[in-house]
Tab-separated table of C-alpha atoms in Angstrom:
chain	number	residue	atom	x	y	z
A	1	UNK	CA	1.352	-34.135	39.698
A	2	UNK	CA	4.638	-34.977	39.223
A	3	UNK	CA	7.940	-35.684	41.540
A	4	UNK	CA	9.119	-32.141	40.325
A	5	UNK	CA	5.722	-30.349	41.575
A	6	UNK	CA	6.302	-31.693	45.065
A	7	UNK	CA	8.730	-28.991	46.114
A	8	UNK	CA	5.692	-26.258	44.746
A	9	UNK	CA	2.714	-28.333	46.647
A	10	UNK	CA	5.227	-27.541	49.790
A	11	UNK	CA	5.637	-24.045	49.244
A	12	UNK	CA	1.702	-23.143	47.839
A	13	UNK	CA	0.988	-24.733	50.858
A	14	UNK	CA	3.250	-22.938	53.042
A	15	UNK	CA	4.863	-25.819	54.514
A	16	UNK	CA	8.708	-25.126	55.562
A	17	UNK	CA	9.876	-28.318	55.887
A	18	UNK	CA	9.704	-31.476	54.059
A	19	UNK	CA	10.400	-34.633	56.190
A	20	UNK	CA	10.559	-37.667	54.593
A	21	UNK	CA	10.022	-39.670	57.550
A	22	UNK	CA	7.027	-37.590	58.565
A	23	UNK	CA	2.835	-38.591	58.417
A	24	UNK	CA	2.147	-35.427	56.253
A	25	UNK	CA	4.987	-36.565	53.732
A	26	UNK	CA	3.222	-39.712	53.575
A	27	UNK	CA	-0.017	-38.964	52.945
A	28	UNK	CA	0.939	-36.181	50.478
A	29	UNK	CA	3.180	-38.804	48.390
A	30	UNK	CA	0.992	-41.214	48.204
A	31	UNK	CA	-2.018	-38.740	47.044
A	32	UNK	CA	0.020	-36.733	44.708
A	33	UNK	CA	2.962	-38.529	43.359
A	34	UNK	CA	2.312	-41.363	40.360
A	35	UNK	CA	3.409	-44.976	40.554
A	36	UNK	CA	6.769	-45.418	38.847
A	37	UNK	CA	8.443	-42.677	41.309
A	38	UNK	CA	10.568	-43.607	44.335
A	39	UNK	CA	11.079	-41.627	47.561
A	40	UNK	CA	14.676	-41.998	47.047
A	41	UNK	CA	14.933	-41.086	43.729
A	42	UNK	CA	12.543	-37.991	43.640
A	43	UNK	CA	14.552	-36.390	46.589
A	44	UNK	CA	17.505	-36.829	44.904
A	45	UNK	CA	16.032	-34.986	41.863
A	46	UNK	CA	15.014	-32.229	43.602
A	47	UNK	CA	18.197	-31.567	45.391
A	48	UNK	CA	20.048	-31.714	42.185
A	49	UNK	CA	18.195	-29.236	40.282
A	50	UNK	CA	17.988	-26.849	43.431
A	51	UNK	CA	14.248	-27.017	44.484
A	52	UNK	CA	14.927	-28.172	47.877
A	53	UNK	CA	17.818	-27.988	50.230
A	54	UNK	CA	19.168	-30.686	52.849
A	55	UNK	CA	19.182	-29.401	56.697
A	56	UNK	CA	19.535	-32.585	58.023
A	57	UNK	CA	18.704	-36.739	57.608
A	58	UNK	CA	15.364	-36.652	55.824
A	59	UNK	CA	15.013	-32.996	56.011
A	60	UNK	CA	14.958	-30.699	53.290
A	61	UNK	CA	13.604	-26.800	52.676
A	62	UNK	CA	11.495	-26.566	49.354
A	63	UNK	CA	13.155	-23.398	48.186
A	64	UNK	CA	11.235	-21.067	46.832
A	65	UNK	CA	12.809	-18.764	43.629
A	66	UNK	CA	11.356	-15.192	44.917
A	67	UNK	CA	11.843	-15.078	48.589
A	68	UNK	CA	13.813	-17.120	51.537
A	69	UNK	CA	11.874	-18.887	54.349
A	70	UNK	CA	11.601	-17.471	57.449
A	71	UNK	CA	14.337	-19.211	59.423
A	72	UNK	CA	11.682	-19.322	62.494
A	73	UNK	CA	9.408	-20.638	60.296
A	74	UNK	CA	12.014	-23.659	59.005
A	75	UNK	CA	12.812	-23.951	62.940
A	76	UNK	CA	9.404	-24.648	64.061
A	77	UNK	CA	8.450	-26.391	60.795
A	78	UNK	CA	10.771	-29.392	61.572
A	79	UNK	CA	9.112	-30.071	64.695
A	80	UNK	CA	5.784	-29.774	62.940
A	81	UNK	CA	4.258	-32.986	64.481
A	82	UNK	CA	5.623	-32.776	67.646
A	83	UNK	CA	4.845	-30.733	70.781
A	84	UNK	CA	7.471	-27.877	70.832
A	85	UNK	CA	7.672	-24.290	70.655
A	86	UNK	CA	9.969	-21.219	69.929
A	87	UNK	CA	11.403	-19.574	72.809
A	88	UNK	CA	13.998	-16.862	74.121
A	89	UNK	CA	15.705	-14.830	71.095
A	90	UNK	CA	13.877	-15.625	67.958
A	91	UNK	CA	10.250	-15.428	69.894
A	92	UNK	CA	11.220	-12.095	71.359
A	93	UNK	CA	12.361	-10.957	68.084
A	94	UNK	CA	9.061	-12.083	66.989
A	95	UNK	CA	7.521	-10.227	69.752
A	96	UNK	CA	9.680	-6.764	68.116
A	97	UNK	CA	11.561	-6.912	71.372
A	98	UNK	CA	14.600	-7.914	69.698
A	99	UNK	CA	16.465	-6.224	66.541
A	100	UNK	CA	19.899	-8.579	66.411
A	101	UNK	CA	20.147	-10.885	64.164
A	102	UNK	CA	19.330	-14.245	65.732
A	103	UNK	CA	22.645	-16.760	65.306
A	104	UNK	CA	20.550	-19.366	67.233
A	105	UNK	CA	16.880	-20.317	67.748
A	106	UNK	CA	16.139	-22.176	70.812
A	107	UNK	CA	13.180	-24.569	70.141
A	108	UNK	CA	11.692	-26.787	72.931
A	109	UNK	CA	10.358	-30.006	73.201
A	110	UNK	CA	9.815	-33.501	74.820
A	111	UNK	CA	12.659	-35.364	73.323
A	112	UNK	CA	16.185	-35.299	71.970
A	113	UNK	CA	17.007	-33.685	68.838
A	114	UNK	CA	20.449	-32.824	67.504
A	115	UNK	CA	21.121	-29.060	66.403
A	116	UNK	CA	20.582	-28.027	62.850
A	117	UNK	CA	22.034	-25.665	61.064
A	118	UNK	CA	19.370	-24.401	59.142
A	119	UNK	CA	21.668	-22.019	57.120
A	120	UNK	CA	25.163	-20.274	56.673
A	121	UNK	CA	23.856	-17.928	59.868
A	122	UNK	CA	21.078	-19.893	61.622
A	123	UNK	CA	21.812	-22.916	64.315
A	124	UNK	CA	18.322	-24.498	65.111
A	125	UNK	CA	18.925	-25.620	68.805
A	126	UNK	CA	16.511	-27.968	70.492
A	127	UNK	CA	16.235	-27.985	74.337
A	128	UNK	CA	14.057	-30.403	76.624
A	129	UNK	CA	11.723	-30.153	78.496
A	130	UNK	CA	9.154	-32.829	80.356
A	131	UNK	CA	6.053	-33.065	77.885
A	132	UNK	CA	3.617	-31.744	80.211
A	133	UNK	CA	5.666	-28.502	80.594
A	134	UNK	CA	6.188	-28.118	76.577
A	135	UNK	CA	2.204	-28.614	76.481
A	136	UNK	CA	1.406	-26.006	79.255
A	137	UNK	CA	3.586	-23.388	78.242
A	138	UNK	CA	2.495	-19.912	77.347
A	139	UNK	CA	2.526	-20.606	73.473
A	140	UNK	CA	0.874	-20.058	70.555
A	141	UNK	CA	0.272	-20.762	67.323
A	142	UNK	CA	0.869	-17.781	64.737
A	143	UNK	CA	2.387	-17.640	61.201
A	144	UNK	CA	5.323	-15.957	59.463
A	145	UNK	CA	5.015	-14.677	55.749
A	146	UNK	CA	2.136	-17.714	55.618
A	147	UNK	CA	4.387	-20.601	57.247
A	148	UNK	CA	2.801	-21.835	60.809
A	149	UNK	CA	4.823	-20.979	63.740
A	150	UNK	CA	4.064	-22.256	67.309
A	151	UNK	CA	6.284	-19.379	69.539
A	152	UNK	CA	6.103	-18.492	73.148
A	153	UNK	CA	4.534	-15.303	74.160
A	154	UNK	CA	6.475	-11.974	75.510
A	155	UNK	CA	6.476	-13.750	79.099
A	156	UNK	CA	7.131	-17.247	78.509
A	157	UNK	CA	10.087	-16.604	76.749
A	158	UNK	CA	11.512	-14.137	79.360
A	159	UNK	CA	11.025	-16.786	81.590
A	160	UNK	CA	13.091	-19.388	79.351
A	161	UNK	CA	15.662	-17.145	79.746
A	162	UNK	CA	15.603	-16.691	83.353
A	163	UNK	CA	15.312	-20.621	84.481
A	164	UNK	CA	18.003	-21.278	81.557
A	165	UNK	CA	20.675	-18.879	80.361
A	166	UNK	CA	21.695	-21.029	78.496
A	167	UNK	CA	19.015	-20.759	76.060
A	168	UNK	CA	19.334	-17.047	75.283
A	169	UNK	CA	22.209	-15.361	72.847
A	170	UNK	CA	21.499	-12.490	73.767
A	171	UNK	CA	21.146	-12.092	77.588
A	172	UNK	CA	22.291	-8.749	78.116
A	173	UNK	CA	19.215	-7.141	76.684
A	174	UNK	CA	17.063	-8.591	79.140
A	175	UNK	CA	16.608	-5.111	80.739
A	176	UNK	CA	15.723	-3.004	77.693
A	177	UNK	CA	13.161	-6.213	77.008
A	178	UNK	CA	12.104	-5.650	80.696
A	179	UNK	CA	11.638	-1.904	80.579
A	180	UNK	CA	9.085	-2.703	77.352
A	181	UNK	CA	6.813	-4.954	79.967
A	182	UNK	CA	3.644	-3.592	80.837
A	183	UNK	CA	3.201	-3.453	85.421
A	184	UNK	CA	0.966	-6.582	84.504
A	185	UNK	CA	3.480	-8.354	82.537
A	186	UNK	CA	6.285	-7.920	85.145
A	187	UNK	CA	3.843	-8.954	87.427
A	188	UNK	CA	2.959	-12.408	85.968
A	189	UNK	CA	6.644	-12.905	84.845
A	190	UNK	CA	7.907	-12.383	88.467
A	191	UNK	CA	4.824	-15.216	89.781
A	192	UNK	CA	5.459	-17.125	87.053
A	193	UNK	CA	9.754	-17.396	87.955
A	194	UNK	CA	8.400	-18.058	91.501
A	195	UNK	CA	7.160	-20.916	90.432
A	196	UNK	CA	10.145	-22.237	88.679
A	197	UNK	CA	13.591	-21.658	90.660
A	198	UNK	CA	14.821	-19.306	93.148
A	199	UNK	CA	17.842	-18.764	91.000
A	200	UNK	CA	15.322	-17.367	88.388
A	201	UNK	CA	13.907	-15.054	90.541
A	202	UNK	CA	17.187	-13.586	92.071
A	203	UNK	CA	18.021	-12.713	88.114
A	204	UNK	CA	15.153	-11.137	87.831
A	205	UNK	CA	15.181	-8.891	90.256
A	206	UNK	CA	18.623	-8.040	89.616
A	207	UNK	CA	17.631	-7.140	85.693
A	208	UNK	CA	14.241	-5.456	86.695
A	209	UNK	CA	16.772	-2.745	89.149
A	210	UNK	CA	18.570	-2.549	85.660
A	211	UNK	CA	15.618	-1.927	83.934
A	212	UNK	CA	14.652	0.677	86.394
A	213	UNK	CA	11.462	-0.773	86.667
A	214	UNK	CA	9.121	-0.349	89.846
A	215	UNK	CA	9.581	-4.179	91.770
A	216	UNK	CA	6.671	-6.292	91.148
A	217	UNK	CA	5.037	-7.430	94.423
A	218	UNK	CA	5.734	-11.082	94.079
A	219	UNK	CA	9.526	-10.405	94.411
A	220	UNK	CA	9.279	-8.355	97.681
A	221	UNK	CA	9.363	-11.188	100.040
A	222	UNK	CA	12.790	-13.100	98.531
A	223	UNK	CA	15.619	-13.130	100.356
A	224	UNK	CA	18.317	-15.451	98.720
A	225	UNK	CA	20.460	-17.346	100.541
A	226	UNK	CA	22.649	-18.268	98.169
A	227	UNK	CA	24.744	-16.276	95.286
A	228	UNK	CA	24.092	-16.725	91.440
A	229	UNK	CA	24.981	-15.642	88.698
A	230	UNK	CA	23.299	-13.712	85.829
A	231	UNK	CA	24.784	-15.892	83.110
A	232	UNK	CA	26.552	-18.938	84.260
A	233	UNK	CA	27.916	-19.454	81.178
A	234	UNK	CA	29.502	-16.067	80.502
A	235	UNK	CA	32.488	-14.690	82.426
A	236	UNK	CA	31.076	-12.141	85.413
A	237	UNK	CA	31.468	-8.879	83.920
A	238	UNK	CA	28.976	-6.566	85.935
A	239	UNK	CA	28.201	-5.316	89.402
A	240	UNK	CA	27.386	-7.438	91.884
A	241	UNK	CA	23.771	-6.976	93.636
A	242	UNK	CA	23.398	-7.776	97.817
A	243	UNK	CA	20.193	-7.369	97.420
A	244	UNK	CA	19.703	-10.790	95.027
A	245	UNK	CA	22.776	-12.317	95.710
A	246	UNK	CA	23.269	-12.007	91.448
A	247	UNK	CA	26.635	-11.591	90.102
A	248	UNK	CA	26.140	-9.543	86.542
């Protein structure tokens, strides 16, 4: 094989990402590529004739001639050896629970990362969480068009969006997401947001009585002491519940 089949080996092996600095670039340059070649001066190769494109410092996207990758897929593929997972808009769009087209894709893990902008649309934005947390999560490993995707399931991501606004585009379909839950899944949703902040659970309520969804048992027994609001980072456009003490 030569430096120009690397951006092929990538794609036959439905790898979304090359990173330069990473243990699988390693071991597949040094098993595939001849002597003579240097990192540098491959990469550079490839970028000029248009077989990969640069997303960030040592990151490139093997591009294949028939189809795009998956932006999820590119996303999840740059965290590839860490712990992390998809969550909020592009998991429930995953999930068929969302039809918008997904500006940014919220991706959480361990440690710092700065955003990416994967294309002329897509913002990758990582979050943080503690590593335990980014291990325990509801998550799973899946694929997309043959690329490996580790996303958070139906509830996790709900969740996400309900401990962080902040990590959601688009918030205000929370309820028609909510009316799609099964009892059971409103059920461990509303334990699971006990478990996290009381904030959490006020929204929920509040977008459940939106949903005009039955109350799961769990949030019975709440009574907030304190007003929120359903997206702190959006200007207060709807009513205001005294029941959860949410401002929509």
């Amino acid at each position: 094989m030569s430096c120009s089949d690397l951006a092929d080996w990538y794609l036959s092996h439905r790898l979304a990402v090359l990173d330069t600095r990473s243990a699988t670039f390693r071991r597949t340059w040094k098993a595939l590529v001849p002597s003579g070649y240097t990192v540098g001066v491959c990469i550079q190769r490839l970028a000029e004739t248009g077989r990969i494109r640069s997303i960030g410092r040592g990151l490139y996207v093997p591009v294949d001639p028939v189809r795009s990758t998956p932006p999820i897929a590119i996303a999840s593929g740059v965290f590839l050896e860490t712990p992390h997972y998809v969550t909020t808009d592009a998991a429930l769009a995953h999930h068929g629970l969302i039809d918008q087209p997904i500006p940014r894709i919220t991706v959480v893990l361990a440690h710092r990362r700065q955003a990416i902008r994967i294309d002329q649309a897509t913002v990758l934005r990582p979050v943080t969480l503690d590593e335990p947390r980014v291990r325990g999560a509801d998550a799973f490993d899946t694929t997309v068009q043959g690329f490996a995707v580790h996303v958070a399931g139906r509830e996790q991501a709900v969740v996400d969006a309900l401990t962080e606004p902040r990590w959601m585009v688009h918030g205000d379909l929370l309820p028609e997401i909510l009316a799609a839950f099964s009892d059971e899944e409103l059920e461990r949703t509303a334990s699971s947001v006990l478990y996290k902040t009381t904030a959490a659970a006020q929204r929920l309520g509040y977008l459940i009585e939106e949903a005009g969804r039955e109350m799961p048992g769990p949030l019975d027994e709440i009574q907030p002491i304190r007003a929120v609001k359903l997206r702190p980072h959006k200007r207060t456009r709807g009513r205001y519940s005294t029941r959860w003490r949410v401002y929509g």
